Coordinates of C-alpha atoms in Angstrom, one line a residue:
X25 CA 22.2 -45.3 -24.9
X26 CA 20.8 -45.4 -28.6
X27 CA 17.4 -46.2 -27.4
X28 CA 17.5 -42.4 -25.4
X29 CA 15.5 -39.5 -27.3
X30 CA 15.6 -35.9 -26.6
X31 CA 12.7 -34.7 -24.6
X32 CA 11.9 -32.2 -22.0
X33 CA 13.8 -33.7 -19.4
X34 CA 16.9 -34.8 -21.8
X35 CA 19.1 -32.9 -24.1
X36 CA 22.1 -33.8 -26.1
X37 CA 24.8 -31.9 -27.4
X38 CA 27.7 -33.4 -29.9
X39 CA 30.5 -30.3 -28.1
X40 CA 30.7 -28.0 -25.3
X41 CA 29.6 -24.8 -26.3
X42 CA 27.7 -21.9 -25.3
X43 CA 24.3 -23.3 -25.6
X44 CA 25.2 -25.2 -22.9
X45 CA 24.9 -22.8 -20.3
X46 CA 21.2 -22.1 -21.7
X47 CA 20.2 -25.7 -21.6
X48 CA 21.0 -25.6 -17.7
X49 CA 19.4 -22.7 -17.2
X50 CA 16.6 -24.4 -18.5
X51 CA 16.6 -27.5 -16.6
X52 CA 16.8 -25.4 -13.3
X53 CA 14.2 -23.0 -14.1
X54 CA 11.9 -25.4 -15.5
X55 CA 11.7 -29.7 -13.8
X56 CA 15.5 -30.1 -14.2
X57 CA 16.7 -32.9 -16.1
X58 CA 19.9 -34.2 -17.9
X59 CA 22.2 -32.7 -20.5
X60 CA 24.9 -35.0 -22.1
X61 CA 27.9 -34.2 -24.1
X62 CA 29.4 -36.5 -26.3
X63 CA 26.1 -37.7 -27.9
X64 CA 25.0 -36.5 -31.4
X65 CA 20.9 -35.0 -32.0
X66 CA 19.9 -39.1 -32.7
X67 CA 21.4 -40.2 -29.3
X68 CA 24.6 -41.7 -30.8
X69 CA 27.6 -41.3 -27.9
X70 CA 30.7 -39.6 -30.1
X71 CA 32.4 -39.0 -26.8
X72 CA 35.1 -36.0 -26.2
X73 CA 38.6 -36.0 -26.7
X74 CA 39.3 -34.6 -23.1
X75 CA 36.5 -35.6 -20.1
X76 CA 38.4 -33.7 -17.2
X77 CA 38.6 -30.1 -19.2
X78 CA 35.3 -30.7 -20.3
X79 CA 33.9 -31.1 -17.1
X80 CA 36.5 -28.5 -15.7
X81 CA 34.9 -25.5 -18.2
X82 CA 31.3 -26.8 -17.5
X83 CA 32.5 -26.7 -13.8
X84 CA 33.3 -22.6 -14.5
X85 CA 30.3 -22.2 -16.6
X86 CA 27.8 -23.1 -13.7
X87 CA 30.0 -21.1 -10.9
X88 CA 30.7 -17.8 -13.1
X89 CA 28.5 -17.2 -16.1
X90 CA 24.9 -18.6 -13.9
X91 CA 23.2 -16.8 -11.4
X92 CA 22.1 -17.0 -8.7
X93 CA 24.6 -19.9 -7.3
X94 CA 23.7 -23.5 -9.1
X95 CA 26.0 -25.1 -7.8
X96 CA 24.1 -27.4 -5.0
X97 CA 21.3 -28.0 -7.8
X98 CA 24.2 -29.7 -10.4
X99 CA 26.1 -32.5 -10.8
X100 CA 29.1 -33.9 -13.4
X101 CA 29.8 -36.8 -13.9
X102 CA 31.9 -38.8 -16.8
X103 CA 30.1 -42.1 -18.1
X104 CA 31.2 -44.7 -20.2
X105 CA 28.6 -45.0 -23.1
X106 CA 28.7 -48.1 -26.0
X107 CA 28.1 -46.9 -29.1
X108 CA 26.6 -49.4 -32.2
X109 CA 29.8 -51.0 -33.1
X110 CA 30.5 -51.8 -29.4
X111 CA 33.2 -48.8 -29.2
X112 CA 33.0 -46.9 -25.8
X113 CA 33.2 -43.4 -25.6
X114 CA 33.6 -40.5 -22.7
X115 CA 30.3 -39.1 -22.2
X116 CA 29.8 -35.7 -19.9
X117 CA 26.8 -36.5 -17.5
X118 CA 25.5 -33.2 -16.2
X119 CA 22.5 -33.4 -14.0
X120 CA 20.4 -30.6 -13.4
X121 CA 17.6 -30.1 -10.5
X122 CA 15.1 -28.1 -10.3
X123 CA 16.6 -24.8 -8.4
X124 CA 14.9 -23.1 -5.7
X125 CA 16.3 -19.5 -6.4
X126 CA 14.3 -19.0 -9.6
X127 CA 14.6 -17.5 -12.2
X128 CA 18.2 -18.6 -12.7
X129 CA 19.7 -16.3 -15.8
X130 CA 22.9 -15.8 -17.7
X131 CA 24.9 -13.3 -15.7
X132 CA 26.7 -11.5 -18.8
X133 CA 22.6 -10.5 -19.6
X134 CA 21.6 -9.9 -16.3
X135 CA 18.3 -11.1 -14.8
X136 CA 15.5 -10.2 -18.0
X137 CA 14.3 -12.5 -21.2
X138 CA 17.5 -12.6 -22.7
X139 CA 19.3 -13.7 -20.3
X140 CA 16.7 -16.3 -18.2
X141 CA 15.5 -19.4 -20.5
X142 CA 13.1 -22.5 -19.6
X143 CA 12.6 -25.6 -21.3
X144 CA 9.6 -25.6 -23.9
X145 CA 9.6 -29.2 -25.5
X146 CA 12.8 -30.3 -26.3
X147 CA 14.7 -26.7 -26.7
X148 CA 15.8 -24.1 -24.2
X149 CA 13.7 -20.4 -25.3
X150 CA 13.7 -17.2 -23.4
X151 CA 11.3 -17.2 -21.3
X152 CA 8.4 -14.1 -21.2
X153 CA 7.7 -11.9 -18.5
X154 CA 4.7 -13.1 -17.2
X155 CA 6.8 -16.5 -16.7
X156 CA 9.4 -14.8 -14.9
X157 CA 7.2 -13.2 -12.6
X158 CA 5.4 -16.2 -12.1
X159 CA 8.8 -18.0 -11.0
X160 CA 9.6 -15.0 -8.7
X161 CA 6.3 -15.1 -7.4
X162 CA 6.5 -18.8 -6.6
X163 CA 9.9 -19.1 -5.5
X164 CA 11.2 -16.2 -3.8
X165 CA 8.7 -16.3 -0.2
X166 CA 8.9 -12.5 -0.3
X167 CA 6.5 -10.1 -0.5
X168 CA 6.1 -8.4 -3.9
X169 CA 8.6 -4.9 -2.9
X170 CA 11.4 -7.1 -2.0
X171 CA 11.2 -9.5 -4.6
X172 CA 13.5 -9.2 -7.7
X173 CA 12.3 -6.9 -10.4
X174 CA 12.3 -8.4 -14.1
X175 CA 13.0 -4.7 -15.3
X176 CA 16.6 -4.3 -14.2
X177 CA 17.3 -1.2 -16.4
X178 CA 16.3 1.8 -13.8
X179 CA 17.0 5.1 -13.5
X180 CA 16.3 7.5 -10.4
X181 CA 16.0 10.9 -11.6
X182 CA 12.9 11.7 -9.5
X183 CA 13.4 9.9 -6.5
X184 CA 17.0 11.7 -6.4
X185 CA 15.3 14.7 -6.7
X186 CA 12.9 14.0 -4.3
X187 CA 15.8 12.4 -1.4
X188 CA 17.5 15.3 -2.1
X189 CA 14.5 18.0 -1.3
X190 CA 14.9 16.3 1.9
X191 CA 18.4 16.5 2.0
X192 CA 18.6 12.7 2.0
X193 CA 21.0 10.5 -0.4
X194 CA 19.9 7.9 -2.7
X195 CA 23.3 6.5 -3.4
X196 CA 24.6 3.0 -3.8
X197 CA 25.1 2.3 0.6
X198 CA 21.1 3.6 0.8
X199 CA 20.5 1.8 -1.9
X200 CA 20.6 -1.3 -0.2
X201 CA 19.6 -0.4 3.2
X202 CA 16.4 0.3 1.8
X203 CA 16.1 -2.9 0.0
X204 CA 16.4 -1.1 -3.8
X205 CA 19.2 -3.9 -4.4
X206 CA 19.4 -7.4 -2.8
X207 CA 22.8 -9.6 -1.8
X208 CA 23.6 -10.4 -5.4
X209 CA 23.2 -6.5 -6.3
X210 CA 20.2 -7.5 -8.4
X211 CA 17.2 -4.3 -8.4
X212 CA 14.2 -5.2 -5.8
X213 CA 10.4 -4.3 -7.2
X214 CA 10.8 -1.5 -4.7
X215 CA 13.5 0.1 -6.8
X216 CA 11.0 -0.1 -9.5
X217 CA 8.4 1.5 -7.9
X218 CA 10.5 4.2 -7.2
X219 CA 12.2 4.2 -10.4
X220 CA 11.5 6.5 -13.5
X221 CA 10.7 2.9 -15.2
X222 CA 7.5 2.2 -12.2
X223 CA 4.8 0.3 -14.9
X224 CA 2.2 1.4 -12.4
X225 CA -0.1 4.1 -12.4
X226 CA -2.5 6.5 -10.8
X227 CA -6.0 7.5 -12.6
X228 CA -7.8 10.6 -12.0
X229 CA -11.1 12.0 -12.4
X230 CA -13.7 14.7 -12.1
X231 CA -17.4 13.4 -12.4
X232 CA -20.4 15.9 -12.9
X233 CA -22.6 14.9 -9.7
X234 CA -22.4 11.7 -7.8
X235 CA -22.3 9.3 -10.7
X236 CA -19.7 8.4 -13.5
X237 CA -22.1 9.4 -15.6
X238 CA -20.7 12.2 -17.3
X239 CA -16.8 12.9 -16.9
X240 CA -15.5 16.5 -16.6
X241 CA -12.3 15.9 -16.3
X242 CA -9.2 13.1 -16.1
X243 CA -5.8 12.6 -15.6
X244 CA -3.1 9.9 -15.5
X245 CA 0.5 9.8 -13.9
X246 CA 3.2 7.8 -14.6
X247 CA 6.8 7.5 -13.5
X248 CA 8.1 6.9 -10.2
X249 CA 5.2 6.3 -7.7
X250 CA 7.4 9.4 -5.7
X251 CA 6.0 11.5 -9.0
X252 CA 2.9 10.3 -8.9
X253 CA 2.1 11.2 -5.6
X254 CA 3.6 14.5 -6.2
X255 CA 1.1 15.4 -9.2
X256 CA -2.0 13.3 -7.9
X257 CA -1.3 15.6 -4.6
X258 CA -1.6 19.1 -6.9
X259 CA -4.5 17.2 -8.9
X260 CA -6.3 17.2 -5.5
X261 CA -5.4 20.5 -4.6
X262 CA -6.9 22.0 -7.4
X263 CA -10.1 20.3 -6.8
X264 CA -10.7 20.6 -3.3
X265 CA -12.6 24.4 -3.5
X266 CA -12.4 26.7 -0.3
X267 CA -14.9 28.5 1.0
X268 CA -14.6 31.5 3.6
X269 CA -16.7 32.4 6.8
X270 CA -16.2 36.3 8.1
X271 CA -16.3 36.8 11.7
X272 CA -15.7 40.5 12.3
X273 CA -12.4 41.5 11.1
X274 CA -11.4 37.6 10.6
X275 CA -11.8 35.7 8.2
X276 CA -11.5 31.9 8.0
X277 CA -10.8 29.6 5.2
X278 CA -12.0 25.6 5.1
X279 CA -12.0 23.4 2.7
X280 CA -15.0 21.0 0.9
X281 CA -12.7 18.2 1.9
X282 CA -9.8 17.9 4.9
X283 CA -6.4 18.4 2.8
X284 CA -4.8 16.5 5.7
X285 CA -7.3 13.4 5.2
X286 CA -7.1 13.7 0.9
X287 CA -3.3 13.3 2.0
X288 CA -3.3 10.6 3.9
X289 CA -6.3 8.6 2.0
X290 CA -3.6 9.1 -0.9
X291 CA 0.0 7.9 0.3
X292 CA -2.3 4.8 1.9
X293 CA -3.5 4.0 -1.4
X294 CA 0.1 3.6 -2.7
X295 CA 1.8 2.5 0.0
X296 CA -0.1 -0.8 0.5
X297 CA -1.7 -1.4 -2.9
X298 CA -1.4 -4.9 -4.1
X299 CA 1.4 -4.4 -6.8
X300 CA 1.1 -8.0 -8.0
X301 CA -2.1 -6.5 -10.2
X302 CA -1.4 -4.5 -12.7
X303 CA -4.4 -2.0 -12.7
X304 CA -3.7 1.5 -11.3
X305 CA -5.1 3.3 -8.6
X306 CA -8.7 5.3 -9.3
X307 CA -9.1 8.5 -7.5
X308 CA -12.8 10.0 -8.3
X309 CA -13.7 13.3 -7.9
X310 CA -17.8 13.4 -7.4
X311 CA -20.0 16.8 -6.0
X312 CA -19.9 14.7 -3.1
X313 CA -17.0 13.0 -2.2
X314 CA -13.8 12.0 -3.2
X315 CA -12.7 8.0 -3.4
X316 CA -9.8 6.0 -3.5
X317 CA -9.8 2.5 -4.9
X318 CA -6.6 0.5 -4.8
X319 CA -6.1 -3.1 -5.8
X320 CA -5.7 -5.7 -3.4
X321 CA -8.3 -6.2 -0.7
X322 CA -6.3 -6.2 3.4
X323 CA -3.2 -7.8 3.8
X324 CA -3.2 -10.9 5.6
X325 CA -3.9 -11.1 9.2
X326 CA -5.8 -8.0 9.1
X327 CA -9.4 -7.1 10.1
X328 CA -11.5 -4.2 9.0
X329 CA -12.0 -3.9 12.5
X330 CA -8.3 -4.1 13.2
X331 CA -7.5 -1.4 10.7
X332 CA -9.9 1.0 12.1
X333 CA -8.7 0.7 15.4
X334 CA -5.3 2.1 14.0
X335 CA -3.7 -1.5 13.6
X336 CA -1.5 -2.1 10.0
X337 CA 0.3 -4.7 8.6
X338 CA 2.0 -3.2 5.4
X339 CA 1.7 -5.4 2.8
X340 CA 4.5 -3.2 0.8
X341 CA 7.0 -2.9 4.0
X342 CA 10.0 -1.8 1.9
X343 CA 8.1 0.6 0.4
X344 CA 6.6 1.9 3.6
X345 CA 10.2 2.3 5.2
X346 CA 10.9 4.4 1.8
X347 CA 8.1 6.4 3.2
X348 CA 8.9 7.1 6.1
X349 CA 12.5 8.1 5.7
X350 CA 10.8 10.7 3.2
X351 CA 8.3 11.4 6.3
X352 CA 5.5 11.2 3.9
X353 CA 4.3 8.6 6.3
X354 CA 4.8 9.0 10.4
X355 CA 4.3 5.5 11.6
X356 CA 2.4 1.9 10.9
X357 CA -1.1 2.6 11.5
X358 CA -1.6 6.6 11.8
X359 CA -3.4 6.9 8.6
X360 CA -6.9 5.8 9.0
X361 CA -7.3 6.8 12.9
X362 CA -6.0 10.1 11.7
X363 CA -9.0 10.6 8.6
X364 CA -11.2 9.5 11.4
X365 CA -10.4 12.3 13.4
X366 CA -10.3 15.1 11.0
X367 CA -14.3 13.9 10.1
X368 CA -15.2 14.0 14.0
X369 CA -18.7 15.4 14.1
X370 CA -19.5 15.8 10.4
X371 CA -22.8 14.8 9.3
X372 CA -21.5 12.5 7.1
X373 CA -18.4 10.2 7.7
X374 CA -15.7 8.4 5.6
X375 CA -16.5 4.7 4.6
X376 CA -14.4 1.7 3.5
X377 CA -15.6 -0.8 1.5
X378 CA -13.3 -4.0 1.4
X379 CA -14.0 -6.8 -1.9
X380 CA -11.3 -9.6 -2.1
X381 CA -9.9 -7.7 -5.5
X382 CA -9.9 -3.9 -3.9
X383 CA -10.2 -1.4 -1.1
X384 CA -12.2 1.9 -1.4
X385 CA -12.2 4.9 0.7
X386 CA -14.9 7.2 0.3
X387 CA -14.4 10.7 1.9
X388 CA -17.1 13.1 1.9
X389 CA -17.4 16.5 1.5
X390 CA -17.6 18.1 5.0
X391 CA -21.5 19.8 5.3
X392 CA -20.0 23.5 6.7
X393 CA -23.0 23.5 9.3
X394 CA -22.6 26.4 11.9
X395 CA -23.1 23.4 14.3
X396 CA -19.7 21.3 13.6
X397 CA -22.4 18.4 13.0
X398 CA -22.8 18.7 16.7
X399 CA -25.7 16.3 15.5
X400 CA -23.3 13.2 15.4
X401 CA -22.0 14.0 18.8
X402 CA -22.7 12.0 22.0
X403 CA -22.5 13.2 25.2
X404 CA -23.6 12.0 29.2
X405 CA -23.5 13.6 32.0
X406 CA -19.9 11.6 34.2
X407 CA -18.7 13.6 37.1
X408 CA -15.7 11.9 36.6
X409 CA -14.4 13.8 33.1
X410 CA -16.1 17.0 34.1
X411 CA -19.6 16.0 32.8
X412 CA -18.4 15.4 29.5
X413 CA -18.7 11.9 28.4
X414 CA -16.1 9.2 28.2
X415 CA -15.9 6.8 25.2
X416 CA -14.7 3.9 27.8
X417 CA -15.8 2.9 31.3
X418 CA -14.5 0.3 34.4
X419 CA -17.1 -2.0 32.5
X420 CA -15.9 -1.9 28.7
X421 CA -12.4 -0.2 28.5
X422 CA -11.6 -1.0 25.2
X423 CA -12.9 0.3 22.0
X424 CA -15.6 -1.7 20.0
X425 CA -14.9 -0.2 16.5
X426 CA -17.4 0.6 13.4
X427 CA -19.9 -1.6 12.7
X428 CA -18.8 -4.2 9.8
X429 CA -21.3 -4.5 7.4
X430 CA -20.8 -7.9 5.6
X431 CA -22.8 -8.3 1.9
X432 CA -21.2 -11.2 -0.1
X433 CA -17.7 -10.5 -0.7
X434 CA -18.2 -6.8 0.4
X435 CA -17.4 -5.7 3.9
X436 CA -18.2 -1.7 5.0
X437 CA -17.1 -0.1 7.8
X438 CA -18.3 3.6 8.8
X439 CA -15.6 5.6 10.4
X440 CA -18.1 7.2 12.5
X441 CA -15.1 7.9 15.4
X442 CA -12.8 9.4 16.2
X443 CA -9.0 8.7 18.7
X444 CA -9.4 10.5 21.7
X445 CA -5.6 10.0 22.2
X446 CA -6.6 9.4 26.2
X447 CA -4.6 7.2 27.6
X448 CA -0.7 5.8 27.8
X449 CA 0.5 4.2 24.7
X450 CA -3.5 3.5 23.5
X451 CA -5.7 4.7 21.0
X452 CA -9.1 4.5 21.6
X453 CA -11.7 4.8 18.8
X454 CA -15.0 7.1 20.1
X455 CA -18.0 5.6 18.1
X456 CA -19.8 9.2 17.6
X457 CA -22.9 7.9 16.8
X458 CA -24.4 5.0 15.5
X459 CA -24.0 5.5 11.9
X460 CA -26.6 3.2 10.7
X461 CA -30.2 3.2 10.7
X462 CA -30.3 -0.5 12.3
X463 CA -28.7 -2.1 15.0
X464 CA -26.2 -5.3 14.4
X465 CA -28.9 -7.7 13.3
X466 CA -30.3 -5.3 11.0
X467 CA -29.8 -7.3 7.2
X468 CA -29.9 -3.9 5.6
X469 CA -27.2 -2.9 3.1
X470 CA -25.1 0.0 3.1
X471 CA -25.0 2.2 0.0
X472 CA -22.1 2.4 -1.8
X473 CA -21.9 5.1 -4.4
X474 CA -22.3 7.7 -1.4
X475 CA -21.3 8.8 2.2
X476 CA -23.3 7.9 4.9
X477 CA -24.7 10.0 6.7
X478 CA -23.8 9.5 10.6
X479 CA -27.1 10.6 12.3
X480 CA -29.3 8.3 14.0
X481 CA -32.5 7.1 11.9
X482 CA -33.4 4.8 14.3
X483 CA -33.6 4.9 18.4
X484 CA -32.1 1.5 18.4
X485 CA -28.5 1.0 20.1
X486 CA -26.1 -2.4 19.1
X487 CA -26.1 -4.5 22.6
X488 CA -22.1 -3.5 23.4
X489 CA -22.8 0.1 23.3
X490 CA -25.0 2.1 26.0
X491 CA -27.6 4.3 24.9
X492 CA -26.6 8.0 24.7
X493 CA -28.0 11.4 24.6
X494 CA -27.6 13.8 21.8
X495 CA -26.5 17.7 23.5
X496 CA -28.9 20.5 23.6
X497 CA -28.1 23.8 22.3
X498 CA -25.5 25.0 19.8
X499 CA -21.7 24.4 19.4
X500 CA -20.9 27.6 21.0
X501 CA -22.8 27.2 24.0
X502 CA -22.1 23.6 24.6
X503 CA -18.3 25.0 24.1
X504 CA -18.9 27.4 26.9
X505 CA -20.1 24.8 29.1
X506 CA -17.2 23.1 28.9
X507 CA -14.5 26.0 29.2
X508 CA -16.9 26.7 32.2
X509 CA -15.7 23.6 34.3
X510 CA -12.4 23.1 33.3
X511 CA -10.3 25.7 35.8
X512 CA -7.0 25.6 34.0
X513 CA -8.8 26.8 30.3
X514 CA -8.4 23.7 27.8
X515 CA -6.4 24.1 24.3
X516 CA -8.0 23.5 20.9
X517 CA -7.3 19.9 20.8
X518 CA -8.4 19.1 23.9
X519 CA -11.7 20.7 23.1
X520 CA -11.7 19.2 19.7
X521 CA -11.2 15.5 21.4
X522 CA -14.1 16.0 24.0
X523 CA -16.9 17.4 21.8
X524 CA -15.6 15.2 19.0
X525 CA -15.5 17.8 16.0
X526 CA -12.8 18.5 13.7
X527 CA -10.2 21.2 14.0
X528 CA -11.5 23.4 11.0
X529 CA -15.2 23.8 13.2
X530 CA -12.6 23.6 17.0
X531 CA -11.2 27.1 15.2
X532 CA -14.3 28.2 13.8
X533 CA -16.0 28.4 16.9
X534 CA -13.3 29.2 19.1
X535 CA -12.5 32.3 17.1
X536 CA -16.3 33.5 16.7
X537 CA -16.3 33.2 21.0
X538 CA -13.0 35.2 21.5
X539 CA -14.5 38.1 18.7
X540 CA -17.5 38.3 21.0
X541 CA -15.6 38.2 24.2
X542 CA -17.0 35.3 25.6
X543 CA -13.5 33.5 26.5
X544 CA -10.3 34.3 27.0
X545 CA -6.7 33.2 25.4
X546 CA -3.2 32.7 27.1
X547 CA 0.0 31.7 25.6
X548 CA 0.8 31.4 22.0
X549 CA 0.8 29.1 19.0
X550 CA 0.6 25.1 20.3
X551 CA 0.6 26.7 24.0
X552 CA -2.6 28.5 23.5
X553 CA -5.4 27.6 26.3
X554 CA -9.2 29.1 25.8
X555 CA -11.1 29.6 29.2
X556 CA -14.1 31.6 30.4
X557 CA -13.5 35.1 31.8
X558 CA -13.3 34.9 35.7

């Protein structure tokens, strides 16, 4: 025994004391190892006066004043040890293993650096935050929302406010329904998100022109991400300008950008954010457009492709069930589909740009032609849908997405579609036009510091789509057309689906034929059908 030395598998300790309990901390947060007591600092056994209440309060120590649960990862034994005159002392044996709950802390501190210690040469220190996220990271097999927070001093004030706008509770039971607190009552990453404590951020700012040349304006919010959202929301607002068309005695109102899509471009950006990255989420205002970039590039398991075909795997699911309960989301999936269909027949479209380290979303300003972009639209005549054209046939039912642009590390997709919504259960993607100039093994690159525009610069069509024709005429006559074969009138979404244009221009165009008499309305509100006078 006098030929052992302290090291960072070995401690010795002349008494049972507190320090104990950090020295198997330690061990169990660290490569484990072995603790003796009885044995002086120079590795002399002393022994102790009474082995079984020795190893009864060590026994107490690791069940009561250690968490989580050591007690599978320890052992206690009482050893015989010689000493230099030949005299043979009681020696406390405790063995320690490397736990597999990390980080292991001292339960009267709770679970941050003053309470959580590793072993750093041959002492037990507190260990940093970095380290303890680290540990978490490698041993808890969660995803980040679930996992255990290392801030555990929270407060809710907003996110009470905010459950109770919706008359919701945020109270101990919800709590831990929605993950906030795990079995041992400890504060998930979700409740900091959510809490006034959230150490992430959202960063905003106005450019002069299409460049970040010149700033105009900026902003930052802190607090809970509910606050963020909240204020980023009103930042948006007030720089998203109206402008008015007058038809007769109407007058109607659109915006440079779809509030509906800023929305939903938003709550995406921080509901499946990688959180493991400290940077905050950059929303840029250009003359232009308006982009999101969040941390994190797709969860696993998803494709570009997948995503814009309305599939989602939430890489924050705890924080997308928070969400939803708060219906700022309405399902898995919804968001980018949903920004698709509010750019139907714009001139230029949204575009995602995917890098291992971060996602961007590009939304452009919508153009305001008279037109509805009618430009991007595709149409042929099919007897079978009333001469309009159908995105599918008997030959390719399925949806083929955008086109993925690959360039190193970058993928693009061009959200040049739209979900036609036909069909039980399915959502189909309607490629409006072919948003490049080049067809699929074109090496071209896609821009990316502006939208792209969605018109054809090229006659050439990728091999799994057919060729189609562009419509003659305007948007009101091609409307006409329309209302003209379908017996039973057709309401504005309907309309809006088939000649694949968003509901501000559906309105726009609807209202200017009704002023001049052209069609007809029945019913009210949602019921409201248009048709052609008999």
């Amino acid at each position: 025994m006098a030929q052992l030395k302290e090291s960072g598998t070995v401690e010795f300790k002349r008494l049972l004391n507190d320090a104990v309990k950090r020295e198997i901390i330690a061990f169990a947060n660290t490569d484990g190892g072995d603790l003796y007591i009885g044995v002086d600092d120079d590795g002399m056994p002393v022994g102790v006066s009474d082995p079984d209440a020795v190893m009864g309060a060590v026994g107490d120590m690791i069940r009561n004043a250690i968490r989580p649960d050591l007690t599978a990862y320890t052992s206690i034994d009482c050893e015989p040890m010689q000493g230099d005159g030949g005299t043979t002392f009681d020696v406390i044996h405790i063995t320690v293993l490397r736990g597999t709950r990390r980080p292991y802390y001292l339960a009267s501190k709770g679970m941050r650096p003053a309470g959580i210690f590793i072993r750093h040469g041959v002492s037990a220190v507190p260990a940093g935050e970095e380290r303890i996220r680290q540990m978490i990271r490698d041993d808890d097999g969660t995803a980040f929302d679930t996992a255990v927070s290392v801030d555990q001093e929270l407060t809710f004030g907003y996110a009470d406010t905010a459950f109770q706008r919706r008359h919701l509770s945020l109270g101990e039971p919800q709590r831990r329904s929605l993950g906030l607190t795990n079995a041992d009552g400890l504060y998930t990453n979700v409740a900091m998100l959510l809490s006034d404590q959230c150490r992430h951020s959202i960063k905003c700012a106005v450019y002069q022109g299409t460049t970040k040349a010149r700033f105009l304006a900026r902003e930052e919010f802190h607090g809970s991400v509910l606050r963020q959202l909240d204020e980023a929301s009103r930042y948006l607002e007030l720089n998203n300008p109206t402008h008015s068309d007058i038809i007769g005695l109407y007058r109607s109102d659109s915006y440079a950008c779809p509030p509906s899509a800023l929305r939903e471009a938003l709550v995406n950006a921080v509901a499946h954010r990688d959180y493991d990255r400290s940077g905050p989420i950059l929303i840029s205002v250009f003359s232009d457009r308006i982009e999101f970039v969040s941390l994190g590039g797709l969860a696993k398991g998803i494709s570009l492709t997948d995503l814009a075909n309305g599939i989602s795997q939430p890489r924050n699911k705890a924080l997308a069930d928070v969400l939803y309960r708060l219906e700022l989301i309405e399902g898995y999936g919804s968001g980018i589909p949903r920004i698709m269909e509010e750019y139907a027949g714009n001139s230029t479209v949204p575009v995602i740009r995917i890098t291992p380290g971060a996602f961007t979303l590009s939304l452009p300003k919508l153009d305001g032609n008279g037109d509805g972009g009618m430009r991007a639209v595709s149409t042929s005549p099919d007897p079978a849908v009333n001469g309009m054209s159908r995105i599918t046939d008997a030959t390719n039912p399925f949806p083929v997405g955008p086109d993925i642009r690959i360039d190193g590390d970058m993928q693009t997709a061009v959200l040049a579609g739209y979900p036609t919504g036909e069909g039980v259960g399915t959502l189909a993607l309607a490629p409006v036009a072919h948003a490049y100039g080049a067809g699929p093994s074109s090496t071209g690159t896609v821009p990316t510091d502006s939208p792209i525009t969605a018109n054809p610069i090229e006659t050439s069509v990728p091999h799994n789509r057919q060729p189609q024709t562009p419509p003659s005429g305007t948007l009101e006559k091609v409307t006409l057309e329309l209302l003209a074969q379908a017996q039973s009138g057709m309401s504005r979404m309907e309309i809006q689906q088939r000649l694949g244009i968003n509901k501000n221009r559906a309105a726009y165009v609807l209202r200017k034929l009704e002023h001049e008499g052209s069609i007809i309305t029945t019913g009210t509100a949602r019921n409201t059908r248009y048709a052609v006078p008999q």
